[in-house]
C-alpha atoms as one frame of an Amber mdcrd trajectory, in Angstrom:
protein
  -0.201   0.044  -0.041   1.090   3.641   0.711   3.270   2.990   3.487   5.212
   0.447   1.375   5.529   2.459  -1.975   6.562   5.538   0.062   9.214   3.567
   2.039  10.687   2.178  -1.090  10.551   5.427  -3.097  12.311   7.353  -0.278
  15.913   5.969  -1.246  15.000   6.121  -5.126  16.111   8.285  -7.685  13.710
   6.809 -10.052  10.979   9.313 -11.037   8.307   6.403 -11.735   9.044   5.063
  -8.289   8.560   8.569  -6.734   5.680   9.499  -8.496   3.822   6.359  -7.680
   4.566   6.966  -4.045   3.323  10.644  -4.065   0.115   9.169  -5.881  -0.145
   6.554  -3.280   0.322   9.319  -0.357  -2.127  11.545  -1.613  -4.961   8.698
  -2.065  -4.269   7.593   1.602  -4.413  11.332   2.924  -7.650  11.736   0.675
  -9.301   8.718   1.921  -8.766   9.050   5.680  -7.963  11.437   8.266  -5.207
  13.571   7.263  -2.248  12.742   9.230   0.833  14.843   9.894   3.076  12.085
   8.793   1.458  11.578   5.441   1.719  15.584   4.802   5.413  15.413   5.756
   5.853  12.257   3.342   4.074  13.971   0.393   6.096  17.202   0.959   9.268
  15.108   1.211   8.391  12.994  -2.129   7.361  16.147  -3.855  10.796  18.048
  -2.873  12.669  15.031  -4.139  10.983  14.969  -7.639  11.621  18.685  -7.921
  15.281  18.267  -7.071  15.470  15.478  -9.177  14.314  17.741 -12.296  15.500
  21.044 -10.846  11.623  21.958 -11.142  10.884  25.699 -10.225   9.433  25.878
  -6.370   5.967  27.161  -7.582   5.258  24.081  -9.661   2.411  21.948  -8.141
   4.131  18.612  -8.245   0.859  16.936  -6.678  -1.177  18.401  -9.764   1.691
  17.392 -12.110   1.980  13.755 -10.756  -2.200  13.378 -11.014  -2.495  14.872
 -14.550   0.226  12.876 -16.393   1.014   9.254 -17.143   4.827   9.757 -17.450
   6.192  12.463 -15.124   9.587  13.203 -17.018   7.442  14.131 -20.116   4.260
  15.158 -18.591   2.561  18.524 -18.302   0.021  20.078 -16.098  -2.098  23.190
 -16.777  -2.582  25.527 -13.872  -5.104  28.282 -14.042  -3.608  31.435 -12.784
  -6.041  33.108 -10.120  -8.027  35.793 -11.627  -6.444  38.698  -9.098  -3.450
  38.369 -11.329  -5.097  38.846 -14.395  -4.440  42.497 -14.125  -0.800  42.077
 -14.714  -1.307  40.294 -18.003  -3.835  42.923 -19.030  -1.077  45.659 -18.409
   1.388  43.676 -20.768  -1.278  43.406 -23.357  -2.339  46.997 -23.139   1.252
  48.108 -23.251   2.708  45.985 -26.349  -0.547  45.601 -28.292  -0.214  47.064
 -31.570  -3.219  47.446 -33.902  -2.016  46.346 -37.217  -4.203  45.026 -39.862
  -2.968  41.376 -41.145  -3.617  39.684 -44.801  -6.411  37.389 -43.257  -8.261
  40.050 -41.786  -8.073  42.137 -45.115  -9.071  39.250 -46.959 -11.975  38.256
 -44.703 -13.052  42.043 -44.180 -12.331  41.706 -40.396 -11.926  45.031 -38.583
  -8.740  45.183 -36.922  -9.217  45.423 -32.889  -8.199  48.789 -30.909  -7.156
  46.608 -27.977  -7.309  42.823 -26.399  -9.053  41.638 -23.398  -7.283  39.035
 -21.114 -10.256  36.840 -19.842  -8.036  34.047 -18.402  -4.472  32.891 -18.291
  -3.041  29.183 -17.941   0.154  28.326 -16.997   1.644  25.215 -18.563   4.117
  23.184 -16.122   6.088  20.809 -18.739   8.638  18.745 -17.131  10.096  17.536
 -20.508  10.451  21.283 -21.772  11.727  22.375 -18.559  14.480  19.782 -19.014
  15.336  21.179 -22.541  15.456  24.549 -21.373  17.621  23.671 -18.716  19.964
  22.174 -21.048  19.937  25.145 -23.124  19.974  27.702 -20.572
């Protein structure tokens, strides 16, 4: 069960074993009363995965594990909180240029005067992050 896979994964450098241990620990936590030990173990395993792939501190390792089949090439899509949309809107307001493109001219579509940011999503992609790290 969860305890066995957690203990086996603690000394492992295998992302497969670590991911499975994290999923098992999260499942055990979600089924029963949350114990401090499970919370501590989940954080420890997430930190190991983060260190193994040198992932940013703000990445949601638990969500990544839940949403991908293979951790080292998977991605999670995180919706950015509405309160942060203001900053993205500012970027668009400052950088947008109302230029006409050939497709707009061809189809008679007007050029917008501005753009409105309605939602922002962050893609946390382990494979692309590793590739970026190689070239950085």
